[in-house]
Coordinates of C-alpha atoms in Angstrom, one line a residue:
Chain W
M1 CA -30.9 38.7 -21.7
Q2 CA -29.9 38.6 -25.3
D3 CA -27.1 41.0 -26.1
H4 CA -28.3 42.4 -29.4
D5 CA -27.6 46.0 -29.2
Q6 CA -24.9 45.6 -31.7
E7 CA -23.2 48.3 -33.6
P8 CA -23.6 48.3 -37.4
D9 CA -20.2 46.8 -37.8
D10 CA -21.1 44.0 -35.4
K11 CA -24.3 43.3 -37.5
F12 CA -22.2 43.3 -40.6
L13 CA -19.9 40.8 -38.9
S14 CA -22.8 38.6 -37.9
E15 CA -24.3 38.7 -41.4
L16 CA -21.0 37.9 -42.9
Y17 CA -20.6 34.9 -40.6
T18 CA -24.2 33.8 -41.3
G19 CA -23.3 33.9 -45.0
L20 CA -20.7 31.1 -44.5
S21 CA -21.7 27.8 -45.8
Q22 CA -24.0 25.8 -43.5
E23 CA -22.1 22.6 -42.9
Q24 CA -24.2 19.7 -41.7
P25 CA -23.3 16.4 -40.2
R26 CA -23.5 13.5 -42.6
A27 CA -26.8 11.7 -42.9
E28 CA -25.1 8.5 -41.7
L29 CA -24.2 10.2 -38.4
D30 CA -27.8 11.4 -38.0
A31 CA -29.1 7.9 -38.6
K32 CA -26.6 6.4 -36.2
I33 CA -27.4 8.9 -33.4
L34 CA -31.2 8.6 -33.8
A35 CA -31.0 4.8 -33.9
E36 CA -29.0 4.8 -30.7
A37 CA -31.5 7.2 -29.1
R38 CA -34.4 4.9 -30.0
E39 CA -32.5 1.7 -29.0
V40 CA -31.6 3.1 -25.6
V41 CA -35.2 4.1 -25.0
A42 CA -36.4 0.6 -26.0
T43 CA -33.9 -1.3 -24.1
G44 CA -34.1 1.1 -21.2
K45 CA -37.7 0.1 -20.7
L46 CA -36.7 -3.5 -20.8
E47 CA -33.9 -2.9 -18.5
Q48 CA -36.1 -1.1 -16.1
Y49 CA -38.6 -4.0 -16.2
A50 CA -35.9 -6.5 -15.8
A51 CA -34.3 -4.6 -12.9
R52 CA -37.6 -4.4 -11.2
K53 CA -38.3 -8.0 -11.7
A54 CA -34.8 -9.1 -10.6
S55 CA -34.9 -6.9 -7.5
G56 CA -37.5 -9.2 -6.0
P57 CA -40.2 -8.4 -3.5
F58 CA -37.8 -7.2 -0.8
Q59 CA -36.3 -4.4 -2.8
G60 CA -37.4 -0.8 -2.6
R61 CA -39.1 0.4 0.5
W62 CA -39.1 -2.9 2.2
T63 CA -35.3 -3.4 2.0
V64 CA -34.4 -1.5 5.1
P65 CA -37.2 -2.8 7.4
V66 CA -36.7 -6.4 6.4
S67 CA -33.0 -6.1 6.9
L68 CA -33.4 -4.6 10.3
A69 CA -35.9 -7.2 11.4
A70 CA -33.6 -10.0 10.3
V71 CA -30.7 -8.5 12.1
I72 CA -32.7 -8.1 15.3
V73 CA -34.0 -11.6 15.2
L74 CA -30.6 -13.1 14.5
S75 CA -29.0 -11.0 17.3
V76 CA -31.6 -12.1 19.8
T77 CA -31.3 -15.7 18.8
V78 CA -27.5 -15.6 19.1
V79 CA -27.7 -14.0 22.5
V80 CA -30.2 -16.5 23.8
M81 CA -28.2 -19.4 22.4
I82 CA -25.0 -18.1 24.1
E83 CA -26.8 -17.7 27.4
R84 CA -28.1 -21.3 27.1
E85 CA -24.7 -22.6 26.2
R86 CA -23.1 -21.2 29.4
P87 CA -25.1 -22.6 32.3
Y88 CA -22.0 -22.6 34.4
S89 CA -21.2 -19.0 33.9
L90 CA -19.8 -17.5 37.0
T91 CA -21.2 -14.1 36.2
S92 CA -24.9 -14.4 35.6
S93 CA -27.4 -17.2 35.5
P94 CA -29.2 -18.7 38.5
E95 CA -28.1 -22.1 37.3
T96 CA -24.5 -21.2 38.1
P97 CA -23.0 -24.1 39.9
R98 CA -22.8 -23.3 43.5
I99 CA -19.6 -24.6 45.0
E100 CA -21.0 -26.9 47.7
P101 CA -19.3 -27.0 51.0
A102 CA -16.7 -29.7 51.1
T103 CA -18.6 -31.6 53.8
Q104 CA -21.7 -32.1 51.7
Q105 CA -19.7 -33.2 48.7
S106 CA -17.7 -35.4 50.9
Q107 CA -20.9 -37.0 52.3
A108 CA -22.4 -37.6 48.9
I109 CA -19.2 -39.1 47.6
Q110 CA -18.8 -41.2 50.7
S111 CA -22.3 -42.7 50.4
E112 CA -21.7 -43.3 46.7
L113 CA -18.5 -45.0 47.5
S114 CA -20.0 -47.2 50.1
Q115 CA -22.7 -48.4 47.7
A116 CA -20.1 -48.9 45.0
G117 CA -18.0 -50.9 47.3
E118 CA -20.9 -53.2 48.1
T119 CA -21.7 -53.7 44.5
Q120 CA -18.1 -54.4 43.5
A121 CA -17.9 -57.0 46.2
G122 CA -20.8 -58.7 44.5
I123 CA -19.1 -58.3 41.1
E124 CA -15.9 -59.8 42.3
A125 CA -17.8 -62.7 43.6
Q126 CA -19.0 -63.6 40.2
P127 CA -16.6 -62.3 37.6
A128 CA -16.6 -65.5 35.6
E129 CA -20.2 -65.2 34.8
R130 CA -20.2 -61.6 33.7
L131 CA -17.0 -61.1 32.0
P132 CA -17.3 -63.7 29.3
K133 CA -20.6 -62.2 28.3
K134 CA -19.1 -58.8 28.0
A135 CA -16.1 -60.1 26.1
L136 CA -18.0 -61.1 23.0
T137 CA -17.3 -60.1 19.5
A138 CA -16.6 -56.6 18.6
D139 CA -19.9 -56.2 16.8
Q140 CA -21.9 -57.4 19.7
S141 CA -20.2 -55.1 22.1
R142 CA -20.7 -52.2 19.7
E143 CA -24.4 -52.9 19.5
E144 CA -24.5 -53.0 23.2
S145 CA -22.7 -49.8 23.5
T146 CA -25.1 -48.2 21.1
E147 CA -28.0 -49.3 23.2
S148 CA -26.4 -48.2 26.3
D149 CA -25.5 -44.9 24.7
R150 CA -29.1 -44.3 23.9
T151 CA -30.1 -45.0 27.5
Q152 CA -27.3 -42.8 28.8
A153 CA -28.3 -40.0 26.5
A154 CA -31.9 -40.2 27.9
R155 CA -30.5 -40.3 31.4
E156 CA -28.2 -37.4 30.7
K157 CA -31.1 -35.4 29.4
Q158 CA -32.9 -35.9 32.7
M159 CA -29.9 -35.2 34.7
D160 CA -29.2 -31.9 32.8
D161 CA -32.2 -30.4 34.6
R162 CA -30.9 -31.3 38.0
P163 CA -28.8 -28.8 39.8
L164 CA -25.3 -29.6 40.6
S165 CA -26.0 -29.6 44.2
A166 CA -28.2 -32.6 43.8
L167 CA -25.2 -34.8 43.5
A168 CA -27.0 -37.9 44.4
P169 CA -25.4 -41.3 44.2
A170 CA -26.3 -43.1 41.0
P171 CA -28.1 -46.4 40.9
V172 CA -25.4 -48.7 41.9
A173 CA -26.3 -51.6 39.6
E174 CA -26.1 -49.4 36.5
S175 CA -23.0 -47.7 37.6
S176 CA -21.3 -50.9 38.4
A177 CA -22.3 -52.4 35.2
T178 CA -20.8 -49.5 33.4
E179 CA -17.7 -49.6 35.4
N180 CA -17.4 -53.3 34.8
R181 CA -17.7 -52.9 31.1
A182 CA -15.2 -50.1 31.1
A183 CA -12.8 -52.2 33.0
V184 CA -13.2 -55.1 30.6
M185 CA -12.6 -52.8 27.6
A186 CA -9.7 -51.2 29.2
K187 CA -8.2 -54.5 29.8
K188 CA -8.7 -55.6 26.3
A189 CA -7.1 -52.4 25.1
A190 CA -3.8 -53.1 26.9
P191 CA -2.7 -56.5 25.9
L192 CA 0.9 -56.0 26.8
S193 CA 0.4 -54.7 30.3
Q194 CA 0.7 -56.7 33.4
T195 CA -2.8 -56.0 34.2
E196 CA -4.0 -57.5 31.0
A197 CA -1.9 -60.6 31.6
K198 CA -3.3 -61.0 35.0
T199 CA -6.9 -60.4 34.0
E200 CA -6.7 -62.7 31.1
A201 CA -5.3 -65.4 33.3
E202 CA -8.2 -65.0 35.7
K203 CA -10.8 -65.2 32.9
P204 CA -12.4 -68.6 32.4
E205 CA -12.5 -68.2 28.7
P206 CA -10.3 -66.0 26.6
A207 CA -11.9 -63.6 24.1
P208 CA -9.9 -63.9 21.0
A209 CA -12.0 -61.5 19.0
A210 CA -11.7 -58.9 21.6
A211 CA -8.0 -59.5 21.9
A212 CA -7.5 -59.0 18.3
K213 CA -9.4 -55.8 18.3
P214 CA -7.3 -52.7 17.8
S215 CA -6.9 -50.4 20.7
V216 CA -8.3 -47.2 19.4
P217 CA -11.9 -48.3 19.0
V218 CA -11.6 -49.9 22.4
Q219 CA -10.6 -46.6 23.7
E220 CA -13.5 -44.9 22.2
E221 CA -15.9 -47.4 23.6
M222 CA -14.3 -47.2 26.9
A223 CA -14.5 -43.5 26.8
Q224 CA -18.2 -43.7 26.0
A225 CA -18.8 -46.3 28.7
A226 CA -16.8 -44.5 31.3
V227 CA -18.9 -41.3 31.1
P228 CA -22.5 -42.2 32.2
A229 CA -24.8 -39.5 33.1
D230 CA -25.2 -40.5 36.6
A231 CA -23.5 -37.9 38.8
V232 CA -23.9 -34.4 37.6
A233 CA -25.6 -32.1 35.1
E234 CA -23.0 -31.1 32.6
T235 CA -23.0 -29.2 29.4
G236 CA -22.3 -30.8 26.1
A237 CA -19.0 -29.0 25.9
N238 CA -17.9 -30.3 29.2
R239 CA -19.0 -33.8 28.3
S240 CA -17.2 -33.8 25.0
R241 CA -14.1 -32.4 26.6
Q242 CA -14.1 -35.0 29.3
M243 CA -14.6 -37.7 26.7
Q244 CA -11.8 -36.4 24.6
D245 CA -9.5 -36.2 27.6
L246 CA -10.3 -39.8 28.5
A247 CA -9.8 -40.9 25.0
A248 CA -6.5 -39.1 24.7
A249 CA -5.1 -40.4 27.9
P250 CA -2.7 -43.3 27.8
V251 CA -4.4 -46.6 27.8
E252 CA -2.7 -47.9 30.9
K253 CA -3.5 -44.8 32.8
K254 CA -7.2 -45.3 32.1
I255 CA -6.9 -48.9 33.0
S256 CA -5.5 -48.0 36.3
G257 CA -8.4 -45.7 36.7
S258 CA -11.0 -48.3 35.7
Q259 CA -9.8 -51.3 37.5
S260 CA -12.4 -51.3 40.1
A261 CA -14.4 -54.2 38.6
G262 CA -11.5 -56.5 38.1
S263 CA -9.9 -58.5 40.8
V264 CA -6.7 -56.4 40.8
A265 CA -6.1 -56.4 44.5
S266 CA -2.8 -58.2 43.9
K267 CA -1.6 -55.4 41.7
A268 CA -2.4 -52.8 44.2
P269 CA 1.1 -52.7 45.8
E270 CA 2.6 -52.1 42.4
D271 CA 0.4 -49.1 41.9
A272 CA 1.1 -47.8 45.2
E273 CA 4.8 -47.9 44.6
G274 CA 4.8 -44.4 43.1
I275 CA 3.4 -42.9 46.2
A276 CA 4.9 -45.2 48.8
H277 CA 7.5 -42.6 49.7
S278 CA 4.8 -40.3 50.9
P279 CA 4.0 -40.3 54.6
A280 CA 0.3 -39.7 53.8
V281 CA -0.3 -42.6 51.5
M282 CA -3.8 -44.1 51.2
S283 CA -4.6 -47.7 51.0
P284 CA -4.6 -49.0 47.4
A285 CA -8.0 -50.5 47.8
A286 CA -9.5 -47.2 48.7
I287 CA -7.9 -45.6 45.7
E288 CA -9.2 -48.2 43.4
H289 CA -12.7 -48.0 44.7
Q290 CA -12.9 -44.3 44.2
H291 CA -11.6 -44.1 40.7
P292 CA -14.8 -44.8 38.8
L293 CA -16.7 -42.2 40.6
C294 CA -14.1 -39.6 40.1
L295 CA -13.9 -40.4 36.4
Q296 CA -17.6 -39.7 36.1
M297 CA -17.3 -36.3 37.6
T298 CA -17.2 -33.1 35.7
E299 CA -14.4 -30.6 36.3
Q300 CA -16.6 -28.5 38.5
A301 CA -17.7 -31.4 40.7
C302 CA -14.2 -32.7 40.8
L303 CA -12.8 -29.4 42.0
A304 CA -15.4 -29.2 44.7
S305 CA -14.9 -32.7 45.8
T306 CA -12.7 -33.6 48.7
E307 CA -12.4 -37.2 47.6
C308 CA -11.3 -36.5 44.0
V309 CA -8.6 -34.4 42.5
L310 CA -8.5 -32.7 39.2
Q311 CA -5.1 -33.2 37.8
Q312 CA -3.6 -31.8 34.6
Q313 CA -1.9 -34.4 32.5
A314 CA 1.7 -33.6 31.9
D315 CA 1.8 -34.7 28.3
S316 CA -1.6 -33.8 26.8
K317 CA -2.3 -30.8 29.2
S318 CA -5.8 -32.2 29.5
Y319 CA -7.6 -32.6 32.9
Q320 CA -8.4 -35.9 34.5
C321 CA -10.4 -36.4 37.7
R322 CA -8.9 -39.1 39.8
A323 CA -9.4 -40.2 43.4
V324 CA -7.3 -38.8 46.2
Q325 CA -4.1 -40.6 46.6
N326 CA -2.8 -39.4 49.9
A327 CA -4.0 -37.7 53.0
C328 CA -3.0 -34.2 51.7
E329 CA -5.4 -34.5 48.9
R330 CA -8.2 -36.0 51.0
G331 CA -10.3 -33.3 52.5
F332 CA -8.9 -30.6 50.2
A333 CA -11.4 -29.0 47.8
Q334 CA -9.5 -27.5 44.9
S335 CA -12.2 -25.0 44.2
L336 CA -11.8 -23.3 47.5
H337 CA -8.1 -22.6 47.1
N338 CA -7.8 -22.7 50.9
Q339 CA -4.2 -22.9 51.7
E340 CA -4.9 -23.3 55.4
D341 CA -6.9 -26.4 54.8
C342 CA -4.0 -27.9 53.0
E343 CA -1.2 -26.9 55.3
R344 CA -3.1 -27.8 58.4
N345 CA -1.3 -31.0 57.9
P346 CA 2.4 -30.1 58.4
Q347 CA 3.4 -32.8 55.9
C348 CA 1.4 -31.2 53.1
Q349 CA 2.2 -28.3 50.8
F350 CA -0.2 -26.0 49.0
I351 CA 0.5 -25.4 45.3
P352 CA -1.7 -22.5 44.0
A353 CA -3.5 -22.7 40.7
D354 CA -1.3 -21.9 37.7
C355 CA -3.5 -20.0 35.3
Y356 CA -6.3 -22.5 35.6
C357 CA -9.7 -21.5 34.3
P358 CA -12.7 -23.6 35.3
P359 CA -15.2 -24.5 32.5
G360 CA -17.7 -21.8 31.8
A361 CA -15.8 -19.1 33.7
Q362 CA -14.3 -16.0 32.2
C363 CA -10.7 -15.9 33.1
V364 CA -7.7 -13.8 32.1
C365 CA -5.8 -17.0 31.3
G366 CA -6.4 -20.7 31.2
G367 CA -5.0 -24.0 30.4
G368 CA -2.9 -24.4 33.5
A369 CA -3.0 -26.6 36.5
P370 CA -5.6 -26.2 39.2
A371 CA -4.6 -25.7 42.9
M372 CA -3.2 -28.8 44.5
C373 CA -2.3 -30.0 47.9
V374 CA 0.6 -32.4 47.8
P375 CA 2.9 -34.0 50.3
K376 CA 6.0 -32.1 51.0
P377 CA 9.1 -33.6 49.4
E378 CA 11.2 -35.5 51.9
N379 CA 14.5 -34.0 52.8
H380 CA 17.2 -36.6 52.6
Chain Y
M1 CA -34.5 38.1 -32.2
R2 CA -32.5 36.2 -34.7
Q3 CA -33.5 32.9 -35.9
V4 CA -31.3 30.0 -34.8
R5 CA -29.4 28.9 -37.7
G6 CA -29.4 25.2 -38.5
V7 CA -33.1 24.8 -37.9
N8 CA -33.5 24.5 -41.6
F9 CA -34.6 21.0 -41.8
V10 CA -37.8 20.4 -43.7
R11 CA -40.4 18.2 -42.1
S12 CA -43.2 17.2 -44.3
Q13 CA -45.5 16.2 -41.5
H14 CA -46.5 18.2 -38.5
T15 CA -45.7 16.4 -35.3
P16 CA -47.1 17.2 -31.9
Y17 CA -43.7 18.5 -30.9
D18 CA -43.4 21.2 -33.5
N19 CA -44.3 24.0 -31.1
A20 CA -42.7 22.4 -28.1
S21 CA -39.7 23.9 -26.5
D22 CA -36.3 22.2 -26.4
E23 CA -36.8 21.5 -22.7
E24 CA -40.2 19.9 -23.2
L25 CA -38.8 17.7 -26.0
M26 CA -36.0 16.6 -23.8
T27 CA -38.4 15.9 -20.9
H28 CA -40.5 13.8 -23.2
Y29 CA -37.5 11.9 -24.4
S30 CA -36.4 11.3 -20.8
Q31 CA -39.8 9.7 -20.3
G32 CA -39.2 7.3 -23.2
D33 CA -40.5 9.2 -26.3
A34 CA -37.9 8.7 -29.0
A35 CA -39.9 10.9 -31.4
A36 CA -39.3 13.9 -29.2
F37 CA -35.6 13.4 -29.4
E38 CA -35.7 13.2 -33.1
V39 CA -37.3 16.7 -33.3
L40 CA -34.8 18.0 -30.8
Y41 CA -31.9 16.5 -32.6
H42 CA -32.8 18.1 -35.9
R43 CA -33.1 21.4 -34.2
K44 CA -29.7 21.4 -32.7
K45 CA -27.5 19.1 -34.7
S46 CA -26.2 21.8 -37.2
A47 CA -25.2 24.3 -34.6
L48 CA -23.5 21.7 -32.5
Y49 CA -21.7 20.3 -35.5
R50 CA -20.5 23.7 -36.6
Y51 CA -19.4 24.6 -33.1
F52 CA -16.8 21.8 -33.5
V53 CA -16.0 22.3 -37.1
R54 CA -15.3 26.0 -36.8
Q55 CA -13.0 25.4 -33.8
R56 CA -11.1 22.5 -35.1
C57 CA -11.3 22.7 -38.8
Q58 CA -11.5 18.9 -39.0
V59 CA -14.7 17.3 -40.2
A60 CA -14.0 13.8 -38.9
L61 CA -13.1 15.1 -35.5
A62 CA -16.2 17.3 -35.4
E63 CA -18.4 14.3 -36.3
E64 CA -16.8 12.3 -33.6
F65 CA -17.3 15.1 -31.0
A66 CA -20.9 15.6 -32.1
H67 CA -21.6 11.9 -31.8
E68 CA -20.0 11.9 -28.3
V69 CA -22.1 14.8 -27.2
W70 CA -25.4 13.4 -28.3
L71 CA -24.5 10.1 -26.7
R72 CA -24.0 11.8 -23.4
V73 CA -27.3 13.6 -23.8
I74 CA -29.0 10.3 -24.5
N75 CA -27.4 8.5 -21.5
A76 CA -28.1 11.4 -19.2
R77 CA -31.7 11.6 -20.2
Q78 CA -32.9 10.2 -16.8
S79 CA -31.1 12.8 -14.8
Y80 CA -32.0 15.7 -17.0
L81 CA -33.9 18.5 -15.2
P82 CA -35.3 21.3 -17.3
A83 CA -33.9 23.9 -14.9
A84 CA -31.8 25.6 -17.5
K85 CA -32.1 26.2 -21.2
F86 CA -31.5 23.0 -23.2
T87 CA -29.1 24.8 -25.6
T88 CA -27.0 25.8 -22.6
Y89 CA -27.0 22.2 -21.4
L90 CA -26.1 20.9 -24.8
F91 CA -23.2 23.3 -25.3
Q92 CA -21.9 22.7 -21.8
I93 CA -21.5 19.1 -22.7
A94 CA -19.8 20.1 -26.0
H95 CA -17.4 22.5 -24.2
N96 CA -16.5 19.8 -21.7
C97 CA -16.0 17.4 -24.5
L98 CA -13.5 19.7 -26.1
V99 CA -11.7 20.4 -22.9
D100 CA -11.4 16.7 -22.3
H101 CA -10.0 16.3 -25.7
F102 CA -7.4 19.0 -25.3
R103 CA -6.4 17.8 -21.9
K104 CA -6.0 14.3 -23.3
L105 CA -3.8 15.5 -26.1
S106 CA -2.0 17.9 -23.8
T107 CA -1.9 20.4 -26.7
S108 CA -2.9 24.0 -27.0
H109 CA -6.2 25.1 -28.4
E110 CA -4.5 26.6 -31.4
I111 CA -5.4 25.1 -34.7
D112 CA -4.2 25.3 -38.2
C113 CA -6.9 25.5 -40.9
D114 CA -5.7 24.9 -44.4
E115 CA -6.8 26.8 -47.4
Q116 CA -8.9 24.0 -48.8
F117 CA -11.0 23.9 -45.6
I118 CA -11.5 27.7 -45.7
D119 CA -12.5 27.6 -49.4
G120 CA -15.0 24.9 -48.6
V121 CA -16.5 26.8 -45.8
A122 CA -16.7 30.2 -47.5
G123 CA -20.3 30.8 -48.6
N124 CA -21.7 31.3 -52.0
N125 CA -25.0 33.0 -51.2
A126 CA -24.6 36.1 -53.4
D127 CA -26.3 36.4 -56.8
D128 CA -24.1 39.0 -58.3
P129 CA -20.8 37.5 -59.6
E130 CA -18.8 40.5 -58.4
A131 CA -20.6 40.6 -55.1
L132 CA -20.1 36.8 -54.9
A133 CA -16.5 37.1 -55.5
G134 CA -16.2 40.0 -53.0
N135 CA -18.2 38.2 -50.4
M136 CA -16.3 35.0 -50.8
Q137 CA -13.1 36.9 -50.3
L138 CA -14.5 38.5 -47.2
Q139 CA -15.8 35.2 -45.8
R140 CA -12.5 33.6 -46.4
A141 CA -10.8 36.5 -44.6
L142 CA -13.3 36.2 -41.8
L143 CA -12.7 32.4 -41.4
R144 CA -9.0 33.0 -41.4
L145 CA -9.4 35.7 -38.8
I146 CA -11.6 33.5 -36.6
Q147 CA -9.0 30.8 -36.7
E148 CA -6.3 33.4 -35.7
L149 CA -8.3 34.4 -32.6
P150 CA -7.1 33.0 -29.3
A151 CA -9.1 29.8 -28.4
E152 CA -11.1 31.4 -25.6
Q153 CA -12.1 34.4 -27.8
R154 CA -12.9 32.1 -30.7
E155 CA -15.1 29.8 -28.6
V156 CA -17.1 32.8 -27.2
F157 CA -17.6 34.2 -30.6
I158 CA -18.7 30.9 -32.1
L159 CA -21.1 30.2 -29.3
K160 CA -22.7 33.6 -29.8
E161 CA -23.0 33.2 -33.5
E162 CA -23.9 29.6 -33.8
A163 CA -26.0 28.9 -30.6
N164 CA -27.3 32.5 -30.3
L165 CA -26.4 32.5 -26.6
S166 CA -26.3 35.6 -24.5
I167 CA -23.2 36.6 -22.5
E168 CA -24.7 35.1 -19.4
E169 CA -25.5 31.8 -21.1
I170 CA -22.0 31.7 -22.6
A171 CA -20.6 32.3 -19.2
D172 CA -22.6 29.3 -17.9
V173 CA -21.4 27.1 -20.7
I174 CA -17.8 27.8 -20.3
A175 CA -18.0 28.3 -16.6
E176 CA -16.5 31.7 -16.5
N177 CA -17.5 35.1 -15.2
P178 CA -19.9 37.0 -17.5
E179 CA -17.5 40.0 -17.4
T180 CA -14.7 37.8 -18.6
V181 CA -16.9 36.5 -21.4
K182 CA -17.9 40.1 -22.3
S183 CA -14.3 41.1 -22.4
R184 CA -13.4 38.1 -24.6
M185 CA -16.2 38.9 -26.9
R186 CA -15.2 42.5 -27.2
Y187 CA -11.6 41.6 -28.0
A188 CA -12.7 39.0 -30.5
V189 CA -15.0 41.4 -32.4
K190 CA -12.4 44.1 -32.4
K191 CA -9.8 41.8 -33.8
L192 CA -12.1 40.6 -36.5
K193 CA -13.2 44.1 -37.5
Q194 CA -9.6 45.2 -37.6
G195 CA -8.7 42.2 -39.7
L196 CA -11.5 42.8 -42.1
Q197 CA -10.7 46.5 -42.4
E198 CA -7.1 45.7 -43.2
Y199 CA -8.3 43.2 -45.8
R200 CA -10.6 45.8 -47.3
N201 CA -7.8 48.3 -47.4
R202 CA -5.5 46.1 -49.4

């Protein structure tokens, strides 16, 4: 290993080199280096202890298993939550809303309409007794709405478990009361409209506090009151979306959709003016009677219904469920996209859906108008 | 076997590490025993220091390099594995330190030792005044010849004389082929001999 077979001259060279002075580093440098060596060892022990202490109980061999377990638990939780959040998914769950045949829907809606009609007749007979009570101060009405909200929430919870197919008519008294209240609020919210003027004139006592109330809170209350959990099981997202749509809609439009409780029969011809040109126009009374029920429907139910039409608002692009307004719309279920059903009536024209995506469905695009069946434009 | 020069420190007390090898001392130090490092430092400090001094002829720079090398040893204590000889490990660090220095300065390895430095380094270990004078002259001539060697040959020669490393160990230190190291060594010795012979013939 060592290369020491040196020649005599090499040895002489090494001895000569060894004879050179033996330089040493200064003592200060020695002390400095040794001190650093000691210090590093001392602090290194402390650092190791501190690192071990700071690392916590999940460091070391438990890091990976704990991390994996946490990731798995989180993933499963998220998947379960997503599945629960999409009860109306068209792809998987057994709770997927089945599109009922138009006849069943129609029957259910008809029975509900008939009951609602009876109740409204009773309401119209005694408007002076009920309306002033509703038209109290803003605080009182808020308290009432809070109580009714609680009741509605409990009812919604019960209804959430019911399948969509069980679209049973709601208890008429409650429904009518809600409609009545919504109508009153809507009237309060539109002081400048003709409807307001007429309604106020019919009231035995004016409600100054309510009249002075700004329209936005009234809209909110109206939106809350107009969405009772009577008709269908709906998701929280659908519910909130519907409420937003209602709140965002113009006040007068809502009023026209909530006029069922008021005695607005005299106004009906004015409302019908817009569709008077159509050869398949319905009677205004029928339109008004059906409005509240349609307002309560979810998008899914509205699409399946042959008595209500889901329409996209031109300005806000939101969807509103309204009653059928003509013979073309009556009997046409938007969810079926059946062009033949529509055009069976030669005066009707089928307009296919324009990038409409029903709630809970997975679509390529969305935000457009659903399929419609409308009267053909007259050729002058 | 030659004695390693620079192990000339005097320790009044026997420590448990007196008979321990360099590798054992470093292992003890890596486990937190500062006393082991102290023994190791005193064994190696002179050789390392002279390795720098004889190559750069600058005391301040040599101290700086020595400090740097020992700091690297201290900081790398946890990762030290006694797979190779500690001396090889130490001088590998020293070599890298020098290479970094030259690379940083972008200068050649060539140095210029002044007469004062050479006078200071020349030994005085002869009793006879005539012999002393002759030896000092020879030592001065040797130092001058060493500085005139190419850097690669100079480093190989110093590593052999100061650290008492074999050709293979030197090859490990400077990361070169042993044959290359042997060739450099041969050339270095030859040049030194020729230089000394010329000096004698004057």
